[in-house]
């Protein structure tokens, strides 16, 4: 994997960040807050950096980042033209080379109608490291195919359990074709630029040879656009967030598309409470729900809820089993 973390930082800061960049594979997030200790999320642990850029778990030896350093970092990320990145800043994040996403917070500047025009006085940044792990979906893929081909699947998990990494590799393998089924045309609505990691119009991650990506577009509108323009066999979205998006997934399914989606939650009950949709509603849309979690710091499949047909003839019924 090409080391792309070091490129995020201005030349003067790279000596300090070189050790952190060398651990790119193990790092999930770099959290920077003006006047506060630098926090590194690495392999499920929270660590700090000392004055030499070495990892430490002791807060007493942790170094803080200054407002000036944060300003220099932001200017470098924006190629020294904040105005050119105003649209990205309005959404609260910037996607950079390597597919990494830099979230920002500070003082919101509002339009007359209350919408955010931009964010200024940015003193908080969260660098989320993109991890493209080819083969991450190998354990899930066999569960996703049956006699009818690919199953519409929802990946459900709390934050930090690898669902976006898993979805990314599922898209790639379904698009290219695999041992369980031929390659399918996949339409990806990448609202937050996390799946493809599009940078200057070019995907930084491999989503497969038959995949079309609609970047930085709201999911609800993007699904309709792809259905009209690209005729996908599969629609994929990350982080299903509201009832409107759920209704558009239903429309895609009614058009004959299979669905790949992720959502935050720790149980089916969480889905019911969050979206106001009972199990019957979920099982009408998804053939398979994969519940992810963590055990001993590793991302694992905790449960699979699958829709199956039982009985015969006109008396067929559908039920969930785990």
PDB file of C-alpha atoms in Angstrom:
ATOM      1  CA  UNK A   1       0.000   0.000   0.000  1.00  0.00           C
ATOM      2  CA  UNK A   2       1.372   3.392  -0.928  1.00  0.00           C
ATOM      3  CA  UNK A   3       1.950   5.566   2.121  1.00  0.00           C
ATOM      4  CA  UNK A   4      -0.359   8.535   1.661  1.00  0.00           C
ATOM      5  CA  UNK A   5      -0.644   9.842   5.225  1.00  0.00           C
ATOM      6  CA  UNK A   6       2.683  11.675   5.127  1.00  0.00           C
ATOM      7  CA  UNK A   7       1.550  13.567   2.031  1.00  0.00           C
ATOM      8  CA  UNK A   8      -1.269  15.172   4.032  1.00  0.00           C
ATOM      9  CA  UNK A   9       1.161  17.239   6.074  1.00  0.00           C
ATOM     10  CA  UNK A  10       3.187  20.308   5.041  1.00  0.00           C
ATOM     11  CA  UNK A  11       6.885  19.707   4.474  1.00  0.00           C
ATOM     12  CA  UNK A  12       7.848  21.301   7.786  1.00  0.00           C
ATOM     13  CA  UNK A  13       5.630  18.925   9.758  1.00  0.00           C
ATOM     14  CA  UNK A  14       6.571  15.660   8.042  1.00  0.00           C
ATOM     15  CA  UNK A  15       9.546  14.829  10.237  1.00  0.00           C
ATOM     16  CA  UNK A  16       7.285  14.732  13.286  1.00  0.00           C
ATOM     17  CA  UNK A  17       4.574  12.645  11.558  1.00  0.00           C
ATOM     18  CA  UNK A  18       6.868  10.136   9.853  1.00  0.00           C
ATOM     19  CA  UNK A  19       6.482   7.383  12.497  1.00  0.00           C
ATOM     20  CA  UNK A  20       2.709   7.767  12.509  1.00  0.00           C
ATOM     21  CA  UNK A  21       2.625   7.551   8.711  1.00  0.00           C
ATOM     22  CA  UNK A  22       4.700   4.389   8.837  1.00  0.00           C
ATOM     23  CA  UNK A  23       1.875   2.686  10.760  1.00  0.00           C
ATOM     24  CA  UNK A  24      -0.782   3.568   8.204  1.00  0.00           C
ATOM     25  CA  UNK A  25      -2.204   0.042   8.088  1.00  0.00           C
ATOM     26  CA  UNK A  26      -2.957  -0.027  11.832  1.00  0.00           C
ATOM     27  CA  UNK A  27      -4.357   3.502  12.226  1.00  0.00           C
ATOM     28  CA  UNK A  28      -8.061   4.286  12.009  1.00  0.00           C
ATOM     29  CA  UNK A  29      -8.160   7.957  12.980  1.00  0.00           C
ATOM     30  CA  UNK A  30      -5.916  10.927  13.783  1.00  0.00           C
ATOM     31  CA  UNK A  31      -7.819  13.450  15.908  1.00  0.00           C
ATOM     32  CA  UNK A  32      -6.451  16.981  16.110  1.00  0.00           C
ATOM     33  CA  UNK A  33      -7.850  19.715  18.379  1.00  0.00           C
ATOM     34  CA  UNK A  34      -6.234  23.084  18.874  1.00  0.00           C
ATOM     35  CA  UNK A  35      -4.454  23.248  22.222  1.00  0.00           C
ATOM     36  CA  UNK A  36      -5.331  19.634  23.008  1.00  0.00           C
ATOM     37  CA  UNK A  37      -3.263  16.428  22.889  1.00  0.00           C
ATOM     38  CA  UNK A  38      -3.049  14.635  19.539  1.00  0.00           C
ATOM     39  CA  UNK A  39      -5.103  11.426  19.724  1.00  0.00           C
ATOM     40  CA  UNK A  40      -4.368   8.410  17.533  1.00  0.00           C
ATOM     41  CA  UNK A  41      -6.822   5.523  17.205  1.00  0.00           C
ATOM     42  CA  UNK A  42      -4.663   2.514  16.362  1.00  0.00           C
ATOM     43  CA  UNK A  43      -5.781  -1.130  16.386  1.00  0.00           C
ATOM     44  CA  UNK A  44      -8.712  -0.258  18.625  1.00  0.00           C
ATOM     45  CA  UNK A  45      -6.522   1.584  21.136  1.00  0.00           C
ATOM     46  CA  UNK A  46      -6.323   5.293  21.956  1.00  0.00           C
ATOM     47  CA  UNK A  47      -2.739   6.552  21.913  1.00  0.00           C
ATOM     48  CA  UNK A  48      -0.961   9.913  22.058  1.00  0.00           C
ATOM     49  CA  UNK A  49       2.251  11.267  20.548  1.00  0.00           C
ATOM     50  CA  UNK A  50       5.213  12.592  22.491  1.00  0.00           C
ATOM     51  CA  UNK A  51       7.493  15.414  21.394  1.00  0.00           C
ATOM     52  CA  UNK A  52       9.487  13.080  19.149  1.00  0.00           C
ATOM     53  CA  UNK A  53       6.414  11.745  17.383  1.00  0.00           C
ATOM     54  CA  UNK A  54       6.619   8.437  19.252  1.00  0.00           C
ATOM     55  CA  UNK A  55       3.451   6.663  20.385  1.00  0.00           C
ATOM     56  CA  UNK A  56       2.656   6.792  24.086  1.00  0.00           C
ATOM     57  CA  UNK A  57      -0.307   5.772  26.234  1.00  0.00           C
ATOM     58  CA  UNK A  58       0.601   8.329  28.907  1.00  0.00           C
ATOM     59  CA  UNK A  59      -1.273  11.598  28.787  1.00  0.00           C
ATOM     60  CA  UNK A  60       1.441  13.271  30.856  1.00  0.00           C
ATOM     61  CA  UNK A  61       3.910  12.950  27.972  1.00  0.00           C
ATOM     62  CA  UNK A  62       1.475  13.816  25.177  1.00  0.00           C
ATOM     63  CA  UNK A  63       2.121  16.773  22.901  1.00  0.00           C
ATOM     64  CA  UNK A  64      -0.633  19.139  21.779  1.00  0.00           C
ATOM     65  CA  UNK A  65      -1.139  20.662  18.353  1.00  0.00           C
ATOM     66  CA  UNK A  66      -1.301  24.434  17.990  1.00  0.00           C
ATOM     67  CA  UNK A  67      -3.818  26.544  16.092  1.00  0.00           C
ATOM     68  CA  UNK A  68      -1.025  27.655  13.758  1.00  0.00           C
ATOM     69  CA  UNK A  69      -0.109  24.051  12.935  1.00  0.00           C
ATOM     70  CA  UNK A  70      -3.742  23.198  12.282  1.00  0.00           C
ATOM     71  CA  UNK A  71      -4.075  26.210   9.991  1.00  0.00           C
ATOM     72  CA  UNK A  72      -0.962  25.215   8.042  1.00  0.00           C
ATOM     73  CA  UNK A  73      -2.271  21.649   7.722  1.00  0.00           C
ATOM     74  CA  UNK A  74      -5.672  22.799   6.461  1.00  0.00           C
ATOM     75  CA  UNK A  75      -4.098  25.160   3.931  1.00  0.00           C
ATOM     76  CA  UNK A  76      -1.872  22.361   2.646  1.00  0.00           C
ATOM     77  CA  UNK A  77      -4.794  19.946   2.317  1.00  0.00           C
ATOM     78  CA  UNK A  78      -6.763  22.602   0.399  1.00  0.00           C
ATOM     79  CA  UNK A  79      -3.772  23.346  -1.877  1.00  0.00           C
ATOM     80  CA  UNK A  80      -3.530  26.805  -0.303  1.00  0.00           C
ATOM     81  CA  UNK A  81      -6.958  27.858  -1.612  1.00  0.00           C
ATOM     82  CA  UNK A  82      -9.700  27.452   0.989  1.00  0.00           C
ATOM     83  CA  UNK A  83     -12.139  29.136  -1.387  1.00  0.00           C
ATOM     84  CA  UNK A  84     -11.684  26.352  -3.937  1.00  0.00           C
ATOM     85  CA  UNK A  85     -12.757  23.820  -1.285  1.00  0.00           C
ATOM     86  CA  UNK A  86     -15.728  25.791   0.025  1.00  0.00           C
ATOM     87  CA  UNK A  87     -18.235  23.187  -1.191  1.00  0.00           C
ATOM     88  CA  UNK A  88     -16.389  20.424   0.660  1.00  0.00           C
ATOM     89  CA  UNK A  89     -15.981  22.527   3.816  1.00  0.00           C
ATOM     90  CA  UNK A  90     -19.721  23.221   3.771  1.00  0.00           C
ATOM     91  CA  UNK A  91     -20.294  19.464   4.101  1.00  0.00           C
ATOM     92  CA  UNK A  92     -17.817  19.182   6.949  1.00  0.00           C
ATOM     93  CA  UNK A  93     -15.145  17.048   5.290  1.00  0.00           C
ATOM     94  CA  UNK A  94     -12.558  16.949   2.516  1.00  0.00           C
ATOM     95  CA  UNK A  95     -11.557  13.776   0.666  1.00  0.00           C
ATOM     96  CA  UNK A  96      -7.845  13.687  -0.087  1.00  0.00           C
ATOM     97  CA  UNK A  97      -5.426  11.606  -2.116  1.00  0.00           C
ATOM     98  CA  UNK A  98      -5.460   7.995  -0.963  1.00  0.00           C
ATOM     99  CA  UNK A  99      -9.185   8.130  -0.227  1.00  0.00           C
ATOM    100  CA  UNK A 100      -8.702   9.444   3.318  1.00  0.00           C
ATOM    101  CA  UNK A 101     -11.364  11.792   4.683  1.00  0.00           C
ATOM    102  CA  UNK A 102     -10.538  14.868   6.747  1.00  0.00           C
ATOM    103  CA  UNK A 103     -13.468  15.972   8.884  1.00  0.00           C
ATOM    104  CA  UNK A 104     -13.522  19.553  10.145  1.00  0.00           C
ATOM    105  CA  UNK A 105     -15.378  21.530  12.811  1.00  0.00           C
ATOM    106  CA  UNK A 106     -15.284  25.134  13.899  1.00  0.00           C
ATOM    107  CA  UNK A 107     -17.536  28.134  13.370  1.00  0.00           C
ATOM    108  CA  UNK A 108     -20.397  27.637  10.923  1.00  0.00           C
ATOM    109  CA  UNK A 109     -21.252  30.510   8.558  1.00  0.00           C
ATOM    110  CA  UNK A 110     -24.943  30.398   7.664  1.00  0.00           C
ATOM    111  CA  UNK A 111     -27.000  31.548   4.703  1.00  0.00           C
ATOM    112  CA  UNK A 112     -30.160  33.598   5.291  1.00  0.00           C
ATOM    113  CA  UNK A 113     -32.242  30.411   5.084  1.00  0.00           C
ATOM    114  CA  UNK A 114     -30.197  28.752   7.809  1.00  0.00           C
ATOM    115  CA  UNK A 115     -28.164  26.462   5.557  1.00  0.00           C
ATOM    116  CA  UNK A 116     -24.409  26.202   6.150  1.00  0.00           C
ATOM    117  CA  UNK A 117     -22.439  28.276   3.636  1.00  0.00           C
ATOM    118  CA  UNK A 118     -19.007  27.304   4.924  1.00  0.00           C
ATOM    119  CA  UNK A 119     -17.031  26.638   8.102  1.00  0.00           C
ATOM    120  CA  UNK A 120     -14.360  29.030   9.333  1.00  0.00           C
ATOM    121  CA  UNK A 121     -12.058  29.205  12.361  1.00  0.00           C
ATOM    122  CA  UNK A 122     -11.437  25.497  12.011  1.00  0.00           C
ATOM    123  CA  UNK A 123      -9.776  24.266  15.192  1.00  0.00           C
ATOM    124  CA  UNK A 124     -10.876  20.627  15.119  1.00  0.00           C
ATOM    125  CA  UNK A 125      -9.918  18.004  12.540  1.00  0.00           C
ATOM    126  CA  UNK A 126     -10.403  14.254  12.283  1.00  0.00           C
ATOM    127  CA  UNK A 127      -8.346  12.388   9.688  1.00  0.00           C
ATOM    128  CA  UNK A 128     -10.115   9.099   8.971  1.00  0.00           C
ATOM    129  CA  UNK A 129      -7.727   6.696   7.303  1.00  0.00           C
ATOM    130  CA  UNK A 130      -9.087   4.759   4.340  1.00  0.00           C
ATOM    131  CA  UNK A 131      -8.313   1.048   4.439  1.00  0.00           C
ATOM    132  CA  UNK A 132      -8.750  -0.820   1.195  1.00  0.00           C
ATOM    133  CA  UNK A 133      -8.410  -4.478   2.226  1.00  0.00           C
ATOM    134  CA  UNK A 134      -8.872  -6.791  -0.724  1.00  0.00           C
ATOM    135  CA  UNK A 135     -10.270 -10.075   0.499  1.00  0.00           C
ATOM    136  CA  UNK A 136     -12.002  -8.524   3.514  1.00  0.00           C
ATOM    137  CA  UNK A 137     -15.334  -9.890   2.262  1.00  0.00           C
ATOM    138  CA  UNK A 138     -14.164 -13.469   1.684  1.00  0.00           C
ATOM    139  CA  UNK A 139     -15.909 -14.749   4.812  1.00  0.00           C
ATOM    140  CA  UNK A 140     -19.225 -13.060   4.035  1.00  0.00           C
ATOM    141  CA  UNK A 141     -19.419 -13.664   0.292  1.00  0.00           C
ATOM    142  CA  UNK A 142     -20.545 -17.341   0.462  1.00  0.00           C
ATOM    143  CA  UNK A 143     -23.532 -16.310   2.616  1.00  0.00           C
ATOM    144  CA  UNK A 144     -24.694 -13.791   0.014  1.00  0.00           C
ATOM    145  CA  UNK A 145     -25.483 -16.177  -2.813  1.00  0.00           C
ATOM    146  CA  UNK A 146     -28.281 -18.707  -3.079  1.00  0.00           C
ATOM    147  CA  UNK A 147     -30.307 -20.494  -5.734  1.00  0.00           C
ATOM    148  CA  UNK A 148     -31.663 -17.127  -6.862  1.00  0.00           C
ATOM    149  CA  UNK A 149     -28.220 -15.563  -7.174  1.00  0.00           C
ATOM    150  CA  UNK A 150     -27.055 -12.570  -5.139  1.00  0.00           C
ATOM    151  CA  UNK A 151     -29.036 -11.732  -1.994  1.00  0.00           C
ATOM    152  CA  UNK A 152     -29.936  -8.175  -1.036  1.00  0.00           C
ATOM    153  CA  UNK A 153     -27.833  -7.624   2.070  1.00  0.00           C
ATOM    154  CA  UNK A 154     -27.652  -5.156   4.950  1.00  0.00           C
ATOM    155  CA  UNK A 155     -24.468  -4.868   7.041  1.00  0.00           C
ATOM    156  CA  UNK A 156     -25.440  -3.719  10.534  1.00  0.00           C
ATOM    157  CA  UNK A 157     -22.866  -2.726  13.126  1.00  0.00           C
ATOM    158  CA  UNK A 158     -21.801  -0.188  15.744  1.00  0.00           C
ATOM    159  CA  UNK A 159     -19.187   2.377  14.627  1.00  0.00           C
ATOM    160  CA  UNK A 160     -15.654   1.084  14.164  1.00  0.00           C
ATOM    161  CA  UNK A 161     -16.475  -2.509  13.244  1.00  0.00           C
ATOM    162  CA  UNK A 162     -15.322  -2.354   9.632  1.00  0.00           C
ATOM    163  CA  UNK A 163     -18.617  -2.244   7.768  1.00  0.00           C
ATOM    164  CA  UNK A 164     -17.437   0.315   5.197  1.00  0.00           C
ATOM    165  CA  UNK A 165     -14.254  -1.689   4.524  1.00  0.00           C
ATOM    166  CA  UNK A 166     -16.364  -4.828   4.176  1.00  0.00           C
ATOM    167  CA  UNK A 167     -18.877  -3.155   1.854  1.00  0.00           C
ATOM    168  CA  UNK A 168     -16.083  -1.787  -0.322  1.00  0.00           C
ATOM    169  CA  UNK A 169     -14.639  -5.255  -0.913  1.00  0.00           C
ATOM    170  CA  UNK A 170     -18.093  -6.784  -1.461  1.00  0.00           C
ATOM    171  CA  UNK A 171     -18.721  -4.241  -4.225  1.00  0.00           C
ATOM    172  CA  UNK A 172     -15.380  -5.066  -5.844  1.00  0.00           C
ATOM    173  CA  UNK A 173     -15.911  -8.830  -5.794  1.00  0.00           C
ATOM    174  CA  UNK A 174     -19.539  -8.669  -6.929  1.00  0.00           C
ATOM    175  CA  UNK A 175     -18.565  -6.309  -9.743  1.00  0.00           C
ATOM    176  CA  UNK A 176     -15.646  -8.402 -10.954  1.00  0.00           C
ATOM    177  CA  UNK A 177     -17.396 -11.730 -10.456  1.00  0.00           C
ATOM    178  CA  UNK A 178     -16.382 -14.429  -8.008  1.00  0.00           C
ATOM    179  CA  UNK A 179     -16.642 -18.162  -7.334  1.00  0.00           C
ATOM    180  CA  UNK A 180     -20.324 -17.852  -6.411  1.00  0.00           C
ATOM    181  CA  UNK A 181     -21.671 -15.709  -9.229  1.00  0.00           C
ATOM    182  CA  UNK A 182     -20.827 -13.780 -12.416  1.00  0.00           C
ATOM    183  CA  UNK A 183     -19.877 -10.109 -12.407  1.00  0.00           C
ATOM    184  CA  UNK A 184     -22.773  -7.656 -12.066  1.00  0.00           C
ATOM    185  CA  UNK A 185     -23.121  -3.953 -12.868  1.00  0.00           C
ATOM    186  CA  UNK A 186     -23.032  -2.094  -9.539  1.00  0.00           C
ATOM    187  CA  UNK A 187     -24.179   1.493  -9.027  1.00  0.00           C
ATOM    188  CA  UNK A 188     -22.591   3.162  -5.972  1.00  0.00           C
ATOM    189  CA  UNK A 189     -23.971   6.351  -4.432  1.00  0.00           C
ATOM    190  CA  UNK A 190     -20.913   7.561  -2.509  1.00  0.00           C
ATOM    191  CA  UNK A 191     -22.348  10.529  -0.639  1.00  0.00           C
ATOM    192  CA  UNK A 192     -19.346  11.016   1.663  1.00  0.00           C
ATOM    193  CA  UNK A 193     -16.658   9.836  -0.770  1.00  0.00           C
ATOM    194  CA  UNK A 194     -15.695   7.001   1.580  1.00  0.00           C
ATOM    195  CA  UNK A 195     -16.275   3.955  -0.608  1.00  0.00           C
ATOM    196  CA  UNK A 196     -14.464   4.973  -3.790  1.00  0.00           C
ATOM    197  CA  UNK A 197     -12.423   7.693  -2.075  1.00  0.00           C
ATOM    198  CA  UNK A 198     -12.833   9.895  -5.143  1.00  0.00           C
ATOM    199  CA  UNK A 199     -10.188  12.611  -5.345  1.00  0.00           C
ATOM    200  CA  UNK A 200     -10.333  15.159  -8.178  1.00  0.00           C
ATOM    201  CA  UNK A 201     -12.830  12.894  -9.932  1.00  0.00           C
ATOM    202  CA  UNK A 202     -10.642   9.775  -9.750  1.00  0.00           C
ATOM    203  CA  UNK A 203     -11.562   6.860  -7.424  1.00  0.00           C
ATOM    204  CA  UNK A 204      -8.660   6.024  -5.138  1.00  0.00           C
ATOM    205  CA  UNK A 205     -10.093   2.616  -4.219  1.00  0.00           C
ATOM    206  CA  UNK A 206     -10.809  -0.348  -6.474  1.00  0.00           C
ATOM    207  CA  UNK A 207     -14.558  -0.989  -6.640  1.00  0.00           C
ATOM    208  CA  UNK A 208     -14.416  -3.381  -9.568  1.00  0.00           C
ATOM    209  CA  UNK A 209     -14.584  -3.327 -13.357  1.00  0.00           C
ATOM    210  CA  UNK A 210     -18.395  -3.108 -13.632  1.00  0.00           C
ATOM    211  CA  UNK A 211     -18.972  -0.403 -11.033  1.00  0.00           C
ATOM    212  CA  UNK A 212     -20.277   3.119 -11.693  1.00  0.00           C
ATOM    213  CA  UNK A 213     -19.784   5.702  -8.934  1.00  0.00           C
ATOM    214  CA  UNK A 214     -21.887   8.780  -8.240  1.00  0.00           C
ATOM    215  CA  UNK A 215     -19.722  10.817  -5.884  1.00  0.00           C
ATOM    216  CA  UNK A 216     -20.741  13.473  -3.329  1.00  0.00           C
ATOM    217  CA  UNK A 217     -24.442  13.125  -4.109  1.00  0.00           C
ATOM    218  CA  UNK A 218     -27.219  12.676  -1.516  1.00  0.00           C
ATOM    219  CA  UNK A 219     -28.178   9.023  -1.411  1.00  0.00           C
ATOM    220  CA  UNK A 220     -31.898   9.430  -2.067  1.00  0.00           C
ATOM    221  CA  UNK A 221     -31.405  11.555  -5.197  1.00  0.00           C
ATOM    222  CA  UNK A 222     -28.399   9.523  -6.312  1.00  0.00           C
ATOM    223  CA  UNK A 223     -30.226   6.204  -6.315  1.00  0.00           C
ATOM    224  CA  UNK A 224     -32.908   7.581  -8.638  1.00  0.00           C
ATOM    225  CA  UNK A 225     -30.295   9.107 -10.931  1.00  0.00           C
ATOM    226  CA  UNK A 226     -28.376   5.840 -11.251  1.00  0.00           C
ATOM    227  CA  UNK A 227     -31.552   3.866 -11.900  1.00  0.00           C
ATOM    228  CA  UNK A 228     -32.473   6.220 -14.740  1.00  0.00           C
ATOM    229  CA  UNK A 229     -29.040   6.619 -16.275  1.00  0.00           C
ATOM    230  CA  UNK A 230     -26.881   3.542 -15.607  1.00  0.00           C
ATOM    231  CA  UNK A 231     -29.280   0.551 -15.311  1.00  0.00           C
ATOM    232  CA  UNK A 232     -27.454  -1.118 -12.414  1.00  0.00           C
ATOM    233  CA  UNK A 233     -28.157  -4.698 -11.362  1.00  0.00           C
ATOM    234  CA  UNK A 234     -27.024  -3.811  -7.839  1.00  0.00           C
ATOM    235  CA  UNK A 235     -27.358  -0.544  -5.878  1.00  0.00           C
ATOM    236  CA  UNK A 236     -24.841   0.039  -3.049  1.00  0.00           C
ATOM    237  CA  UNK A 237     -24.899   2.743  -0.367  1.00  0.00           C
ATOM    238  CA  UNK A 238     -23.019   3.302   2.878  1.00  0.00           C
ATOM    239  CA  UNK A 239     -24.751   4.342   6.117  1.00  0.00           C
ATOM    240  CA  UNK A 240     -28.481   4.186   5.507  1.00  0.00           C
ATOM    241  CA  UNK A 241     -29.666   7.178   7.483  1.00  0.00           C
ATOM    242  CA  UNK A 242     -33.384   7.942   7.197  1.00  0.00           C
ATOM    243  CA  UNK A 243     -36.803   6.833   5.979  1.00  0.00           C
ATOM    244  CA  UNK A 244     -36.469   8.701   2.660  1.00  0.00           C
ATOM    245  CA  UNK A 245     -33.359   6.693   1.763  1.00  0.00           C
ATOM    246  CA  UNK A 246     -35.115   3.504   2.836  1.00  0.00           C
ATOM    247  CA  UNK A 247     -38.067   4.276   0.564  1.00  0.00           C
ATOM    248  CA  UNK A 248     -35.725   4.843  -2.393  1.00  0.00           C
ATOM    249  CA  UNK A 249     -34.060   1.503  -1.709  1.00  0.00           C
ATOM    250  CA  UNK A 250     -37.513  -0.049  -1.928  1.00  0.00           C
ATOM    251  CA  UNK A 251     -38.026   1.622  -5.302  1.00  0.00           C
ATOM    252  CA  UNK A 252     -34.708   0.245  -6.523  1.00  0.00           C
ATOM    253  CA  UNK A 253     -35.664  -3.217  -5.329  1.00  0.00           C
ATOM    254  CA  UNK A 254     -39.018  -2.915  -7.121  1.00  0.00           C
ATOM    255  CA  UNK A 255     -37.078  -2.163 -10.324  1.00  0.00           C
ATOM    256  CA  UNK A 256     -35.290  -5.500 -10.012  1.00  0.00           C
ATOM    257  CA  UNK A 257     -32.075  -4.298  -8.348  1.00  0.00           C
ATOM    258  CA  UNK A 258     -30.333  -6.148  -5.569  1.00  0.00           C
ATOM    259  CA  UNK A 259     -29.387  -3.956  -2.613  1.00  0.00           C
ATOM    260  CA  UNK A 260     -26.138  -3.621  -0.665  1.00  0.00           C
ATOM    261  CA  UNK A 261     -26.278  -1.235   2.294  1.00  0.00           C
ATOM    262  CA  UNK A 262     -24.852  -0.563   5.726  1.00  0.00           C
ATOM    263  CA  UNK A 263     -26.473   0.937   8.818  1.00  0.00           C
ATOM    264  CA  UNK A 264     -25.481   1.795  12.374  1.00  0.00           C
ATOM    265  CA  UNK A 265     -26.922  -0.420  15.081  1.00  0.00           C
ATOM    266  CA  UNK A 266     -26.267  -3.285  17.453  1.00  0.00           C
ATOM    267  CA  UNK A 267     -29.459  -5.275  16.877  1.00  0.00           C
ATOM    268  CA  UNK A 268     -32.576  -5.567  14.730  1.00  0.00           C
ATOM    269  CA  UNK A 269     -34.393  -3.731  17.508  1.00  0.00           C
ATOM    270  CA  UNK A 270     -32.129  -0.734  16.890  1.00  0.00           C
ATOM    271  CA  UNK A 271     -33.255  -0.702  13.253  1.00  0.00           C
ATOM    272  CA  UNK A 272     -36.911  -0.853  14.245  1.00  0.00           C
ATOM    273  CA  UNK A 273     -36.562   2.055  16.686  1.00  0.00           C
ATOM    274  CA  UNK A 274     -34.449   4.217  14.404  1.00  0.00           C
ATOM    275  CA  UNK A 275     -36.475   3.895  11.220  1.00  0.00           C
ATOM    276  CA  UNK A 276     -39.910   3.088  12.614  1.00  0.00           C
ATOM    277  CA  UNK A 277     -40.016  -0.075  10.502  1.00  0.00           C
ATOM    278  CA  UNK A 278     -40.753  -3.483  12.024  1.00  0.00           C
ATOM    279  CA  UNK A 279     -39.104  -6.767  11.082  1.00  0.00           C
ATOM    280  CA  UNK A 280     -41.724  -7.467   8.465  1.00  0.00           C
ATOM    281  CA  UNK A 281     -40.699  -4.289   6.663  1.00  0.00           C
ATOM    282  CA  UNK A 282     -37.005  -5.149   6.791  1.00  0.00           C
ATOM    283  CA  UNK A 283     -37.484  -8.700   5.576  1.00  0.00           C
ATOM    284  CA  UNK A 284     -39.441  -7.459   2.580  1.00  0.00           C
ATOM    285  CA  UNK A 285     -36.374  -5.557   1.435  1.00  0.00           C
ATOM    286  CA  UNK A 286     -33.343  -7.604   2.569  1.00  0.00           C
ATOM    287  CA  UNK A 287     -32.674 -11.301   2.149  1.00  0.00           C
ATOM    288  CA  UNK A 288     -29.775 -11.189   4.582  1.00  0.00           C
ATOM    289  CA  UNK A 289     -28.785  -8.991   7.527  1.00  0.00           C
ATOM    290  CA  UNK A 290     -25.214  -9.418   8.801  1.00  0.00           C
ATOM    291  CA  UNK A 291     -24.616  -8.129  12.320  1.00  0.00           C
ATOM    292  CA  UNK A 292     -20.978  -7.135  12.894  1.00  0.00           C
ATOM    293  CA  UNK A 293     -19.190  -6.555  16.173  1.00  0.00           C
ATOM    294  CA  UNK A 294     -15.837  -6.753  17.907  1.00  0.00           C
ATOM    295  CA  UNK A 295     -14.269  -9.516  19.946  1.00  0.00           C
ATOM    296  CA  UNK A 296     -10.797  -9.110  21.449  1.00  0.00           C
ATOM    297  CA  UNK A 297     -10.273  -6.034  19.278  1.00  0.00           C
ATOM    298  CA  UNK A 298     -11.091  -7.885  16.024  1.00  0.00           C
ATOM    299  CA  UNK A 299     -14.034  -7.209  13.728  1.00  0.00           C
ATOM    300  CA  UNK A 300     -16.219 -10.328  13.531  1.00  0.00           C
ATOM    301  CA  UNK A 301     -19.590 -11.506  12.239  1.00  0.00           C
ATOM    302  CA  UNK A 302     -21.776 -11.923  15.325  1.00  0.00           C
ATOM    303  CA  UNK A 303     -25.050 -13.062  13.727  1.00  0.00           C
ATOM    304  CA  UNK A 304     -26.612 -13.551  10.303  1.00  0.00           C
ATOM    305  CA  UNK A 305     -30.358 -13.132   9.934  1.00  0.00           C
ATOM    306  CA  UNK A 306     -31.513 -14.726   6.703  1.00  0.00           C
ATOM    307  CA  UNK A 307     -34.863 -14.775   4.948  1.00  0.00           C
ATOM    308  CA  UNK A 308     -35.818 -18.226   3.792  1.00  0.00           C
ATOM    309  CA  UNK A 309     -38.746 -19.742   1.949  1.00  0.00           C
ATOM    310  CA  UNK A 310     -40.467 -22.667   3.659  1.00  0.00           C
ATOM    311  CA  UNK A 311     -43.421 -24.781   2.544  1.00  0.00           C
ATOM    312  CA  UNK A 312     -44.377 -25.365  -1.084  1.00  0.00           C
ATOM    313  CA  UNK A 313     -46.681 -24.228  -3.828  1.00  0.00           C
ATOM    314  CA  UNK A 314     -48.966 -21.271  -3.152  1.00  0.00           C
ATOM    315  CA  UNK A 315     -48.598 -21.784   0.593  1.00  0.00           C
ATOM    316  CA  UNK A 316     -45.009 -20.521   0.755  1.00  0.00           C
ATOM    317  CA  UNK A 317     -44.174 -18.380   3.772  1.00  0.00           C
ATOM    318  CA  UNK A 318     -41.136 -16.336   4.636  1.00  0.00           C
ATOM    319  CA  UNK A 319     -39.411 -16.191   7.993  1.00  0.00           C
ATOM    320  CA  UNK A 320     -36.188 -15.040   9.626  1.00  0.00           C
ATOM    321  CA  UNK A 321     -33.733 -17.434  11.121  1.00  0.00           C
ATOM    322  CA  UNK A 322     -30.344 -16.800  12.720  1.00  0.00           C
TER     323      UNK A 322
END
